[in-house]
Tab-separated table of C-alpha atoms in Angstrom:
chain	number	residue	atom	x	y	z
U	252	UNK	CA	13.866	-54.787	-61.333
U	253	UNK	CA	10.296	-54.987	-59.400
U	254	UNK	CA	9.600	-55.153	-56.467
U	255	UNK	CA	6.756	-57.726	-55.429
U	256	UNK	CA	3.485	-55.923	-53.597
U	257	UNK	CA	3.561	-55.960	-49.620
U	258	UNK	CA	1.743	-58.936	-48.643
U	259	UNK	CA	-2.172	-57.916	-47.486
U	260	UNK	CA	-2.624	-57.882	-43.570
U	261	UNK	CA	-4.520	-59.564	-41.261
U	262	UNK	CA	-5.827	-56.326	-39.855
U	263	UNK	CA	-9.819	-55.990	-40.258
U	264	UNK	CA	-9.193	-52.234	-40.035
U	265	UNK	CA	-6.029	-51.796	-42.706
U	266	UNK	CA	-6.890	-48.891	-45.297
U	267	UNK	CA	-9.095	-50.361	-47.937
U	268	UNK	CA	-10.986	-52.991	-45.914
U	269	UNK	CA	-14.004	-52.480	-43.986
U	270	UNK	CA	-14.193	-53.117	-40.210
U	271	UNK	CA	-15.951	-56.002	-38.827
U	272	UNK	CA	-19.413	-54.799	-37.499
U	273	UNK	CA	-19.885	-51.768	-39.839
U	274	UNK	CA	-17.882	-49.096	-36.959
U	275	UNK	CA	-17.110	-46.053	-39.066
U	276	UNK	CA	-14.837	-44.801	-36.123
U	277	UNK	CA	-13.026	-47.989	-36.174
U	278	UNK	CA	-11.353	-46.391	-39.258
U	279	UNK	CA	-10.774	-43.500	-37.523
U	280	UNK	CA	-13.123	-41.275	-39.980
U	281	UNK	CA	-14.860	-38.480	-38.033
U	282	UNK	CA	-19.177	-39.330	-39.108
U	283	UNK	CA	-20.727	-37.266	-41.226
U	284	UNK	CA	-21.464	-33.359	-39.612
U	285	UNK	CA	-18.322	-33.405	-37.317
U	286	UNK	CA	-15.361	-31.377	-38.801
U	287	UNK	CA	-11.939	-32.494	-39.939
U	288	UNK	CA	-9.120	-31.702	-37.547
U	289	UNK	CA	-6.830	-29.328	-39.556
U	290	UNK	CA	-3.509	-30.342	-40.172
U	291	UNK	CA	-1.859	-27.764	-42.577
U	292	UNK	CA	-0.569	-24.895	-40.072
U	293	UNK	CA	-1.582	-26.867	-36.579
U	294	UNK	CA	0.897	-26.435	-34.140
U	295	UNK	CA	0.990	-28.415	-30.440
U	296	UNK	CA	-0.257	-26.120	-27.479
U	297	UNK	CA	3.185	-25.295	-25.445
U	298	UNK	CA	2.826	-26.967	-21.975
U	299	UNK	CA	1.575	-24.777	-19.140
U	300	UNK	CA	4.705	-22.663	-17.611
U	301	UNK	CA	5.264	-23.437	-14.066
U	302	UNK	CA	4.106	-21.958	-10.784
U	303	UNK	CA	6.601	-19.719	-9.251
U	304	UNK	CA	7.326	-21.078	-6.057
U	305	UNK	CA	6.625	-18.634	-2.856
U	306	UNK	CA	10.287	-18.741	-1.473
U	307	UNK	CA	11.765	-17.004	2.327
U	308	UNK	CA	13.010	-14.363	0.281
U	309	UNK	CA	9.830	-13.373	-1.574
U	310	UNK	CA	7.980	-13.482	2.143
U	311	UNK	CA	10.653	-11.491	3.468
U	312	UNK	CA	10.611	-8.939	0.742
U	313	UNK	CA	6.627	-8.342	0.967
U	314	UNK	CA	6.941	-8.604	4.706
U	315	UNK	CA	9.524	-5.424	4.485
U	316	UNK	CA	7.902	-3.592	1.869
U	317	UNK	CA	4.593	-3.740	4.111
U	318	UNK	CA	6.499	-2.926	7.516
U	319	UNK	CA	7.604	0.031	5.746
U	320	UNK	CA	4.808	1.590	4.318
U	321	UNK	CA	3.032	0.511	7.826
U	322	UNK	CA	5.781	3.590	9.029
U	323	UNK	CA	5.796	5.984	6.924
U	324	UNK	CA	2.033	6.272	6.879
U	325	UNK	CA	2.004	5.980	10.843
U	326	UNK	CA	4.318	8.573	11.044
U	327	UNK	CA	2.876	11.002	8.605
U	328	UNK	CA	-0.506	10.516	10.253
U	329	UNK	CA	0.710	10.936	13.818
U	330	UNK	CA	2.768	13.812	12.392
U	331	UNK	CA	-0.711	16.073	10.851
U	332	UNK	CA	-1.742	17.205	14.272
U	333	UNK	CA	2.314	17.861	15.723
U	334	UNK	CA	2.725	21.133	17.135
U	335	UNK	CA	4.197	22.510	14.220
U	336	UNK	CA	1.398	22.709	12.138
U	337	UNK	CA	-0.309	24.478	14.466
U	338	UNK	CA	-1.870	27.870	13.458
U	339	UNK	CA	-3.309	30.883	15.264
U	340	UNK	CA	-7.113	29.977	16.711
U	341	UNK	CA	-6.210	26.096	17.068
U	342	UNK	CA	-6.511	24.651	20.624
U	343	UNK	CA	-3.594	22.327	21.509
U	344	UNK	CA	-3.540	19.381	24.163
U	345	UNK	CA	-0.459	18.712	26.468
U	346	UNK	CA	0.294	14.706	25.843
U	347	UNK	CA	2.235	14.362	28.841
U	348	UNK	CA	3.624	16.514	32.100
U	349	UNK	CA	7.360	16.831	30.881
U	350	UNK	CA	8.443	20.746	31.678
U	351	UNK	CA	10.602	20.243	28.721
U	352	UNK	CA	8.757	18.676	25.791
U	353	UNK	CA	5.249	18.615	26.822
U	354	UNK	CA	4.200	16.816	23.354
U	355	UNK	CA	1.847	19.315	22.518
U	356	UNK	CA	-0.754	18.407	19.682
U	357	UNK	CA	-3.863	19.809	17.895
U	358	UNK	CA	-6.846	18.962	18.667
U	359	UNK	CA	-10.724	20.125	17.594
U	360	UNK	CA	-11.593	23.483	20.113
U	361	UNK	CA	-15.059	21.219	20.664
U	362	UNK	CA	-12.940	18.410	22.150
U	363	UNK	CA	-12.867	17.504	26.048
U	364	UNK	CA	-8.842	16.924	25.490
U	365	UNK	CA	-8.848	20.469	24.338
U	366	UNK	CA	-6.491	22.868	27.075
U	367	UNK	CA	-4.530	25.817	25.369
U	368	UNK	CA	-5.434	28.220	22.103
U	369	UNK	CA	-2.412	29.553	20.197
U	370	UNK	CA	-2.544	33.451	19.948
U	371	UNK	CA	0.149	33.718	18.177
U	372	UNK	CA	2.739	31.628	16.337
U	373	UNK	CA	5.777	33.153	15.066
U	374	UNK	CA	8.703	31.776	12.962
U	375	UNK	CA	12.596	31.540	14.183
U	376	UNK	CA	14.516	30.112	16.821
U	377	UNK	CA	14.014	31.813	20.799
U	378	UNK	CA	15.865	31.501	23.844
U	379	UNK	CA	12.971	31.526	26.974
U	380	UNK	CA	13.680	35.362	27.769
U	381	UNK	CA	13.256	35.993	24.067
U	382	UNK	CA	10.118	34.014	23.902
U	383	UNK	CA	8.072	35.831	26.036
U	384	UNK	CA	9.086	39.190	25.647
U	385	UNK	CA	8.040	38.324	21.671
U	386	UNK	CA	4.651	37.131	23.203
U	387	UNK	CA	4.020	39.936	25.224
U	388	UNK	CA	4.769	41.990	22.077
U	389	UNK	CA	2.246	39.283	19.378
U	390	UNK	CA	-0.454	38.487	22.487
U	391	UNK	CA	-0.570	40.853	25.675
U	392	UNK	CA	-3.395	38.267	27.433
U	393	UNK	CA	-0.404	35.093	26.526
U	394	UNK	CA	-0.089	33.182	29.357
U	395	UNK	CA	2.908	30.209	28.133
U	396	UNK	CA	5.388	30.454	25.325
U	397	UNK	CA	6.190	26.738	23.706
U	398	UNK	CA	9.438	27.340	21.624
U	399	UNK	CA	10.375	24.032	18.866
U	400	UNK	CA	13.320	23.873	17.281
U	401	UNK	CA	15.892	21.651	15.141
U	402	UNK	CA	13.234	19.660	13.288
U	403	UNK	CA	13.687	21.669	10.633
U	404	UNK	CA	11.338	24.636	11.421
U	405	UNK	CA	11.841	26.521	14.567
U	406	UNK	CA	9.044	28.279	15.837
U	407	UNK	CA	7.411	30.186	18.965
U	408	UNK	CA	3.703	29.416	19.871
U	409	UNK	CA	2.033	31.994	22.119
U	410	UNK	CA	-0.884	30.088	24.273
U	411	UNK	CA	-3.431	31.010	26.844
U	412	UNK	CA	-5.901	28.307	28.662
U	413	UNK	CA	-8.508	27.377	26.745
U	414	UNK	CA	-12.280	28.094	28.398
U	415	UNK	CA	-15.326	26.643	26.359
């Protein structure tokens, strides 16, 4: 059995028949120069992945993560000029009038805030009596004793005013 040829179309631009007007894009036929799109081995560009969306918790994360580095610099900064880095020939400055824990901290020997140089600085942990009989025996001109201890280091600075 055969089966009968589709009937022809109406459609100027069917395969085989030439458009009306002489278009060569009507029949979808790239003009002469351009190049063929290539079929064999194309494959569709995946769509674009979506933004990730900026949520409380990702805020609250960065916002902690910066807070803490914030602190831990701060405090290792404010920590470089404590009096326990001190060293004999430094000149120290009282931060405030407390008999007890004067907050003493280094400073330059050229600077106004500038009030006491350490004569002597020696390691282990002093009662008062203690302290100044051992800075009588390091530094004879001594004239205070500053004793630290329980932040890990405890130590005995022997200081004297401080006279530009």
């Amino acid at each position: 059995m055969t089966t009968p040829p589709p009937p022809q179309s109406q459609n100027p631009y069917a395969q085989g028949q030439p458009p009306q007007g002489g278009n060569p894009f009507a029949q979808g036929q790239p003009p002469q120069g351009y190049p063929q799109q290539p079929t064999a081995g194309y494959a569709p560009v995946p769509p674009a992945q979506p933004k990730r969306k900026i949520t409380f918790k990702l805020v609250k994360n960065v916002v902690t993560v910066v807070v803490v580095a914030v602190a831990v610099i701060g405090g290792y900064i404010a920590s470089r000029d404590d009096a326990n880095t001190a060293a004999v020939g430094d000149c120290m400055h009282r931060g405030n009038s407390s008999s007890t824990n004067p907050d003493l901290e280094v400073v330059e020997c050229s600077s106004s805030n500038a009030q006491y140089i350490v004569l002597a600085k020696v390691e282990g942990s002093f009662t008062s009596a203690a302290a100044d009989s051992k800075c009588e025996e390091k530094a004879k001109d001594f004239q205070y004793s500053y004793t630290e201890s329980g932040d890990g280091s405890d130590f005995l600075l022997c200081l004297k005013d401080y006279s530009k």
